[in-house]
CSV table of N, CA and C in Angstrom, one decimal:
chain,number,residue,atom,x,y,z
A,1,UNK,N,111.2,106.0,131.8
A,1,UNK,CA,109.6,106.2,131.1
A,1,UNK,C,109.5,105.3,131.1
A,2,UNK,N,107.8,105.4,130.9
A,2,UNK,CA,106.5,103.6,130.2
A,2,UNK,C,106.6,104.2,129.1
A,3,UNK,N,106.4,103.0,127.9
A,3,UNK,CA,105.6,103.0,126.9
A,3,UNK,C,105.7,101.6,126.8
A,4,UNK,N,103.7,102.0,126.3
A,4,UNK,CA,102.4,101.8,126.4
A,4,UNK,C,101.9,101.3,124.9
A,5,UNK,N,102.5,100.3,124.0
A,5,UNK,CA,101.8,100.3,122.6
A,5,UNK,C,100.4,100.4,122.9
A,6,UNK,N,99.3,101.3,121.7
A,6,UNK,CA,97.8,100.8,122.1
A,6,UNK,C,96.9,100.8,121.1
A,7,UNK,N,97.8,100.3,119.7
A,7,UNK,CA,97.3,100.4,118.5
A,7,UNK,C,98.5,99.6,117.6
A,8,UNK,N,98.0,99.0,116.3
A,8,UNK,CA,98.5,98.2,115.7
A,8,UNK,C,97.9,98.5,113.9
A,9,UNK,N,98.7,99.0,113.4
A,9,UNK,CA,97.1,98.7,112.0
A,9,UNK,C,98.1,99.2,110.6
A,10,UNK,N,97.3,98.8,109.6
A,10,UNK,CA,97.8,98.7,108.5
A,10,UNK,C,98.7,99.7,107.8
A,11,UNK,N,99.2,99.9,106.9
A,11,UNK,CA,100.0,100.8,106.2
A,11,UNK,C,98.6,100.5,105.1
A,12,UNK,N,98.7,102.6,104.2
A,12,UNK,CA,97.2,102.2,102.8
A,12,UNK,C,98.8,102.7,101.4
A,13,UNK,N,97.9,102.7,100.4
A,13,UNK,CA,98.8,103.7,100.1
A,13,UNK,C,98.0,104.5,99.7
A,14,UNK,N,97.7,105.5,99.1
A,14,UNK,CA,97.5,106.3,98.8
A,14,UNK,C,97.3,107.4,97.6
A,15,UNK,N,96.9,107.5,96.3
A,15,UNK,CA,97.3,107.5,94.9
A,15,UNK,C,96.6,108.5,94.7
A,16,UNK,N,96.7,109.6,94.1
A,16,UNK,CA,95.9,110.3,92.7
A,16,UNK,C,94.5,110.5,92.0
A,17,UNK,N,93.3,110.5,92.2
A,17,UNK,CA,92.2,109.8,91.6
A,17,UNK,C,92.1,109.5,90.1
A,18,UNK,N,92.5,109.9,89.6
A,18,UNK,CA,92.9,109.1,88.2
A,18,UNK,C,95.1,108.4,87.7
A,19,UNK,N,95.1,108.2,88.8
A,19,UNK,CA,96.2,107.9,89.2
A,19,UNK,C,95.8,105.7,88.0
A,20,UNK,N,97.2,105.5,87.8
A,20,UNK,CA,96.1,104.2,86.8
A,20,UNK,C,95.4,102.6,88.1
A,21,UNK,N,96.4,102.6,89.3
A,21,UNK,CA,96.0,101.3,89.8
A,21,UNK,C,94.7,102.4,90.5
A,22,UNK,N,94.5,103.3,90.6
A,22,UNK,CA,92.3,104.0,91.0
A,22,UNK,C,91.8,103.0,91.3
A,23,UNK,N,91.3,102.6,89.9
A,23,UNK,CA,89.9,101.8,90.0
A,23,UNK,C,90.2,99.8,90.7
A,24,UNK,N,91.5,99.5,91.7
A,24,UNK,CA,91.3,98.7,91.9
A,24,UNK,C,91.8,98.9,93.0
A,25,UNK,N,91.2,97.2,93.8
A,25,UNK,CA,90.7,97.5,95.2
A,25,UNK,C,91.7,97.2,96.0
A,26,UNK,N,92.8,96.7,95.3
A,26,UNK,CA,94.5,97.0,96.3
A,26,UNK,C,95.1,97.2,96.2
A,27,UNK,N,96.2,96.9,96.1
A,27,UNK,CA,97.8,97.3,95.6
A,27,UNK,C,98.6,96.7,95.8
A,28,UNK,N,100.4,95.7,95.4
A,28,UNK,CA,100.8,95.6,96.5
A,28,UNK,C,102.4,96.9,96.6
A,29,UNK,N,102.6,97.4,97.3
A,29,UNK,CA,103.9,97.8,98.0
A,29,UNK,C,104.8,97.8,96.6
A,30,UNK,N,105.6,97.3,96.6
A,30,UNK,CA,106.7,97.5,95.3
A,30,UNK,C,105.9,97.8,93.7
A,31,UNK,N,104.6,97.5,93.9
A,31,UNK,CA,104.4,98.2,92.4
A,31,UNK,C,104.3,99.5,92.2
A,32,UNK,N,104.3,100.5,93.6
A,32,UNK,CA,104.7,101.1,93.6
A,32,UNK,C,105.8,102.4,93.2
A,33,UNK,N,106.8,101.5,93.7
A,33,UNK,CA,108.3,101.7,93.6
A,33,UNK,C,108.5,102.7,92.2
A,34,UNK,N,107.7,102.5,91.1
A,34,UNK,CA,109.3,103.7,89.9
A,34,UNK,C,107.6,105.0,90.1
A,35,UNK,N,106.7,105.3,90.3
A,35,UNK,CA,106.1,105.9,91.1
A,35,UNK,C,106.9,107.3,92.4
A,36,UNK,N,106.6,108.7,91.1
A,36,UNK,CA,107.5,109.7,92.5
A,36,UNK,C,106.5,109.2,93.7
A,37,UNK,N,107.1,109.5,94.6
A,37,UNK,CA,106.6,109.6,96.6
A,37,UNK,C,106.5,111.2,96.8
A,38,UNK,N,105.2,111.4,97.9
A,38,UNK,CA,105.5,112.2,98.9
A,38,UNK,C,105.7,112.7,100.0
A,39,UNK,N,106.1,112.7,100.9
A,39,UNK,CA,106.4,112.4,102.1
A,39,UNK,C,107.4,113.1,102.9
A,40,UNK,N,107.4,113.7,104.3
A,40,UNK,CA,108.5,114.1,105.0
A,40,UNK,C,109.3,113.9,104.9
A,41,UNK,N,110.2,115.0,104.5
A,41,UNK,CA,111.4,115.3,104.8
A,41,UNK,C,112.6,115.1,105.0
A,42,UNK,N,113.4,114.0,105.7
A,42,UNK,CA,114.3,114.2,105.8
A,42,UNK,C,114.7,114.0,107.3
A,43,UNK,N,115.0,115.0,107.4
A,43,UNK,CA,114.9,115.9,108.5
A,43,UNK,C,113.9,115.0,109.8
A,44,UNK,N,113.1,114.6,109.8
A,44,UNK,CA,111.9,114.4,110.1
A,44,UNK,C,112.6,112.7,111.5
A,45,UNK,N,113.3,112.2,110.6
A,45,UNK,CA,113.6,111.1,111.5
A,45,UNK,C,114.4,110.5,110.1
A,46,UNK,N,114.8,109.2,109.7
A,46,UNK,CA,115.5,108.4,109.1
A,46,UNK,C,114.8,107.1,109.3
A,47,UNK,N,114.4,106.8,111.1
A,47,UNK,CA,113.8,105.5,110.6
A,47,UNK,C,113.0,105.9,110.8
A,48,UNK,N,112.0,106.9,111.2
A,48,UNK,CA,110.2,107.0,110.3
A,48,UNK,C,110.4,106.7,109.3
A,49,UNK,N,111.5,107.3,108.8
A,49,UNK,CA,110.4,107.0,107.0
A,49,UNK,C,111.3,105.8,106.6
A,50,UNK,N,112.1,104.5,107.3
A,50,UNK,CA,112.5,103.3,107.0
A,50,UNK,C,111.2,102.7,107.1
A,51,UNK,N,110.4,102.6,108.5
A,51,UNK,CA,109.4,102.0,108.4
A,51,UNK,C,108.1,102.2,108.1
A,52,UNK,N,107.3,104.1,107.4
A,52,UNK,CA,106.4,104.4,107.2
A,52,UNK,C,106.6,103.5,105.5
A,53,UNK,N,108.2,103.8,104.2
A,53,UNK,CA,108.7,103.4,103.3
A,53,UNK,C,108.4,101.7,103.1
A,54,UNK,N,108.8,100.8,104.4
A,54,UNK,CA,109.4,100.1,103.9
A,54,UNK,C,108.3,98.4,103.7
A,55,UNK,N,106.7,98.9,103.5
A,55,UNK,CA,106.2,98.0,102.8
A,55,UNK,C,106.1,98.7,101.2
A,56,UNK,N,106.1,99.2,100.1
A,56,UNK,CA,106.4,99.7,99.9
A,56,UNK,C,108.3,98.6,98.8
A,57,UNK,N,109.7,99.5,99.8
A,57,UNK,CA,110.5,98.7,99.3
A,57,UNK,C,110.7,96.8,98.6
A,58,UNK,N,111.9,96.7,97.6
A,58,UNK,CA,111.5,95.6,97.9
A,58,UNK,C,113.1,96.2,96.5
A,59,UNK,N,114.0,94.1,96.7
A,59,UNK,CA,115.1,94.3,96.4
A,59,UNK,C,115.8,95.3,96.2
A,60,UNK,N,115.5,96.2,97.3
A,60,UNK,CA,117.1,96.9,97.7
A,60,UNK,C,116.7,98.2,97.3
A,61,UNK,N,115.3,97.8,96.8
A,61,UNK,CA,115.0,99.6,95.9
A,61,UNK,C,114.1,100.4,97.2
A,62,UNK,N,114.1,101.1,97.3
A,62,UNK,CA,113.6,102.1,98.3
A,62,UNK,C,112.4,103.7,97.5
A,63,UNK,N,112.2,103.7,97.5
A,63,UNK,CA,111.2,104.8,96.8
A,63,UNK,C,111.6,106.2,96.6
A,64,UNK,N,111.3,107.2,95.7
A,64,UNK,CA,111.7,108.2,95.2
A,64,UNK,C,111.4,109.2,95.6
A,65,UNK,N,111.7,110.0,96.9
A,65,UNK,CA,110.4,110.9,97.4
A,65,UNK,C,111.1,112.3,96.5
A,66,UNK,N,110.2,112.8,95.8
A,66,UNK,CA,110.1,114.0,95.0
A,66,UNK,C,109.9,115.1,95.6
A,67,UNK,N,108.4,114.9,96.5
A,67,UNK,CA,108.3,116.4,97.6
A,67,UNK,C,107.9,116.2,98.3
A,68,UNK,N,108.3,117.2,99.4
A,68,UNK,CA,108.3,116.7,101.2
A,68,UNK,C,106.7,117.4,101.6
A,69,UNK,N,106.4,117.3,103.1
A,69,UNK,CA,105.8,117.6,103.9
A,69,UNK,C,105.5,117.4,105.2
A,70,UNK,N,105.3,118.3,105.6
A,70,UNK,CA,106.1,118.2,107.1
A,70,UNK,C,104.3,117.9,108.0
A,71,UNK,N,102.9,118.2,107.3
A,71,UNK,CA,101.8,117.0,108.2
A,71,UNK,C,101.2,115.8,106.9
A,72,UNK,N,100.3,115.2,107.4
A,72,UNK,CA,99.5,114.0,106.5
A,72,UNK,C,98.6,114.8,105.9
A,73,UNK,N,98.5,116.2,106.6
A,73,UNK,CA,97.3,116.4,105.3
A,73,UNK,C,97.5,116.9,104.4
A,74,UNK,N,98.8,117.7,104.3
A,74,UNK,CA,99.6,118.2,102.7
A,74,UNK,C,100.3,117.3,102.5
A,75,UNK,N,101.0,116.0,102.8
A,75,UNK,CA,100.9,114.4,102.4
A,75,UNK,C,100.0,114.6,101.3
A,76,UNK,N,99.5,114.5,101.9
A,76,UNK,CA,97.6,114.1,101.2
A,76,UNK,C,97.3,114.4,100.0
A,77,UNK,N,97.1,116.1,100.6
A,77,UNK,CA,97.0,116.6,99.2
A,77,UNK,C,97.6,117.1,98.0
A,78,UNK,N,99.0,116.4,98.3
A,78,UNK,CA,100.1,117.1,97.4
A,78,UNK,C,99.8,115.8,96.3
A,79,UNK,N,99.3,114.6,96.7
A,79,UNK,CA,98.9,113.8,95.9
A,79,UNK,C,97.5,114.1,95.3
A,80,UNK,N,97.1,114.5,96.2
A,80,UNK,CA,95.2,114.9,95.7
A,80,UNK,C,95.9,116.3,94.4
A,81,UNK,N,96.7,116.6,93.8
A,81,UNK,CA,96.2,117.1,92.9
A,81,UNK,C,97.8,116.9,92.0
A,82,UNK,N,98.0,115.4,92.5
A,82,UNK,CA,99.1,114.7,91.4
A,82,UNK,C,100.8,115.0,91.2
A,83,UNK,N,100.9,115.0,92.7
A,83,UNK,CA,102.4,115.3,92.6
A,83,UNK,C,103.0,113.6,93.0
A,84,UNK,N,102.3,112.7,92.4
A,84,UNK,CA,103.0,111.7,93.6
A,84,UNK,C,102.1,110.4,94.8
A,85,UNK,N,102.8,110.3,94.5
A,85,UNK,CA,101.9,108.5,95.5
A,85,UNK,C,102.4,108.7,97.0
A,86,UNK,N,101.8,108.4,97.8
A,86,UNK,CA,102.4,108.0,99.3
A,86,UNK,C,101.7,106.1,99.7
A,87,UNK,N,102.8,106.4,101.1
A,87,UNK,CA,102.0,105.0,102.1
A,87,UNK,C,102.1,105.7,102.9
A,88,UNK,N,101.2,105.1,103.8
A,88,UNK,CA,101.8,106.7,105.4
A,88,UNK,C,99.7,105.0,106.4
A,89,UNK,N,99.8,105.3,107.6
A,89,UNK,CA,98.4,104.6,108.3
A,89,UNK,C,97.3,105.1,108.4
A,90,UNK,N,96.6,103.8,108.7
A,90,UNK,CA,95.8,103.4,107.5
A,90,UNK,C,95.1,105.1,109.2
A,91,UNK,N,94.9,105.0,110.3
A,91,UNK,CA,94.7,106.2,110.7
A,91,UNK,C,95.1,107.7,110.2
A,92,UNK,N,96.2,107.6,109.6
A,92,UNK,CA,96.2,109.3,109.4
A,92,UNK,C,95.5,109.6,107.7
A,93,UNK,N,95.3,108.3,107.0
A,93,UNK,CA,94.2,109.0,105.5
A,93,UNK,C,92.9,108.9,106.3
A,94,UNK,N,92.7,109.0,107.9
A,94,UNK,CA,91.2,109.9,107.4
A,94,UNK,C,91.0,111.4,106.8
A,95,UNK,N,92.2,112.0,106.9
A,95,UNK,CA,92.9,113.5,106.1
A,95,UNK,C,92.4,112.8,105.3
A,96,UNK,N,92.5,112.0,104.0
A,96,UNK,CA,92.7,112.2,102.1
A,96,UNK,C,91.6,113.4,102.5
A,97,UNK,N,91.6,113.8,101.0
A,97,UNK,CA,90.7,114.9,100.0
A,97,UNK,C,90.4,113.8,99.1
A,98,UNK,N,89.1,114.3,98.8
A,98,UNK,CA,88.3,112.9,97.9
A,98,UNK,C,88.5,113.0,96.1
A,99,UNK,N,90.5,114.0,95.9
A,99,UNK,CA,90.9,114.0,94.7
A,99,UNK,C,91.8,112.7,95.1
A,100,UNK,N,91.9,111.8,96.5
A,100,UNK,CA,92.6,111.0,96.6
A,100,UNK,C,92.0,109.3,96.7
A,101,UNK,N,92.9,108.1,96.5
A,101,UNK,CA,91.7,107.4,96.2
A,101,UNK,C,92.7,106.3,97.5
A,102,UNK,N,92.9,105.1,98.1
A,102,UNK,CA,93.1,105.1,99.0
A,102,UNK,C,93.4,103.5,98.9
A,103,UNK,N,93.9,102.5,99.2
A,103,UNK,CA,94.2,101.3,98.8
A,103,UNK,C,95.2,100.5,99.6
A,104,UNK,N,94.8,99.7,100.4
A,104,UNK,CA,95.2,98.3,101.4
A,104,UNK,C,96.4,97.9,100.4
A,105,UNK,N,97.2,97.1,101.3
A,105,UNK,CA,98.4,97.1,100.7
A,105,UNK,C,98.8,95.3,100.5
A,106,UNK,N,98.0,95.4,99.8
A,106,UNK,CA,98.0,93.6,99.9
A,106,UNK,C,99.3,93.1,99.8
A,107,UNK,N,99.4,91.8,100.7
A,107,UNK,CA,100.0,91.1,101.2
A,107,UNK,C,101.4,92.2,101.9
A,108,UNK,N,101.1,92.6,102.6
A,108,UNK,CA,102.2,93.3,103.1
A,108,UNK,C,101.5,93.4,104.5
A,109,UNK,N,102.5,92.6,105.2
A,109,UNK,CA,103.1,92.0,107.4
A,109,UNK,C,102.7,94.2,107.9
A,110,UNK,N,103.3,94.1,106.5
A,110,UNK,CA,104.5,95.7,107.9
A,110,UNK,C,102.4,96.6,108.2
A,111,UNK,N,102.9,96.8,109.7
A,111,UNK,CA,102.1,97.8,110.8
A,111,UNK,C,102.4,98.8,111.5
A,112,UNK,N,102.0,99.7,111.0
A,112,UNK,CA,102.1,100.6,111.6
A,112,UNK,C,101.9,101.1,113.1
A,113,UNK,N,103.1,100.8,114.2
A,113,UNK,CA,102.6,100.4,116.3
A,113,UNK,C,102.2,102.2,116.8
A,114,UNK,N,102.0,102.0,117.5
A,114,UNK,CA,101.0,103.7,118.1
A,114,UNK,C,101.2,103.4,119.3
A,115,UNK,N,102.7,104.2,119.7
A,115,UNK,CA,102.9,104.0,121.8
A,115,UNK,C,102.6,106.2,122.0
A,116,UNK,N,102.0,104.8,123.2
A,116,UNK,CA,102.5,106.2,123.8
A,116,UNK,C,103.1,106.3,125.7
A,117,UNK,N,104.0,107.4,125.7
A,117,UNK,CA,104.8,107.9,126.6
A,117,UNK,C,104.6,108.6,127.3
A,118,UNK,N,105.4,108.1,128.8
A,118,UNK,CA,105.2,109.1,130.1
A,118,UNK,C,106.1,108.6,131.5
A,119,UNK,N,106.4,109.3,131.5
A,119,UNK,CA,107.3,109.6,133.7
A,119,UNK,C,107.0,108.0,133.8
A,120,UNK,N,107.7,107.6,134.0
A,120,UNK,CA,107.1,106.0,135.6
A,120,UNK,C,106.9,106.7,136.0
A,121,UNK,N,106.3,107.7,136.8
A,121,UNK,CA,106.3,108.3,138.0
A,121,UNK,C,105.4,108.7,138.0
A,122,UNK,N,105.2,109.3,137.0
A,122,UNK,CA,103.8,109.9,136.3
A,122,UNK,C,102.4,108.8,137.1
A,123,UNK,N,101.6,108.9,137.7
A,123,UNK,CA,100.5,108.7,138.2
A,123,UNK,C,99.5,108.7,138.4
A,124,UNK,N,98.6,109.9,136.9
A,124,UNK,CA,97.4,110.7,137.1
A,124,UNK,C,96.6,109.7,137.0
A,125,UNK,N,95.5,109.7,137.3
A,125,UNK,CA,94.2,109.2,136.8
A,125,UNK,C,93.3,109.2,135.4
A,126,UNK,N,94.4,110.5,135.1
A,126,UNK,CA,94.0,110.6,133.7
A,126,UNK,C,94.6,109.3,132.0
A,127,UNK,N,96.3,109.0,132.7
A,127,UNK,CA,97.3,108.4,132.3
A,127,UNK,C,96.7,106.6,132.5
A,128,UNK,N,95.7,106.4,133.5
A,128,UNK,CA,95.9,105.2,134.6
A,128,UNK,C,94.7,104.7,133.4
A,129,UNK,N,93.5,105.8,133.2
A,129,UNK,CA,92.7,106.0,132.4
A,129,UNK,C,92.7,105.4,130.5
A,130,UNK,N,93.6,106.4,131.0
A,130,UNK,CA,93.5,105.9,129.2
A,130,UNK,C,94.3,104.0,128.9
A,131,UNK,N,95.4,104.0,129.4
A,131,UNK,CA,96.1,102.5,130.4
A,131,UNK,C,95.3,101.7,130.1
A,132,UNK,N,94.6,102.0,130.2
A,132,UNK,CA,93.3,101.2,131.0
A,132,UNK,C,92.1,100.6,129.1
A,133,UNK,N,92.6,101.6,128.9
A,133,UNK,CA,91.0,101.0,127.7
A,133,UNK,C,91.4,100.9,126.0
A,134,UNK,N,90.7,100.3,125.9
A,134,UNK,CA,90.8,99.3,124.7
A,134,UNK,C,90.6,100.0,123.2
């Protein structure tokens, strides 16, 4: 297998429009630890959950996930109706409805790494072009 990292992006917080932090320019991840979280089901993968919630974790505390959904669009709509908050990769936030406020995570060095995989012996032109794109 061949793995190529093609993008590294920050995580952002998503909160309902009426959330206490909605008017701020940014939020520190651990400030959200007392909020209920909306996220993917644990069955989707423990490593994915750990990596995506790492910007919020602090002092051994992890966010408490109270509502689950299987797509970022659904997660964001559940946040928008006030069921909780979430942290997600910046590009996934493009699906956010106007009932959600997106906030940069101040002081977080955590990044989401987007990687594509292909067979090592797959030399199709489309893969070569994708690998060469900036």
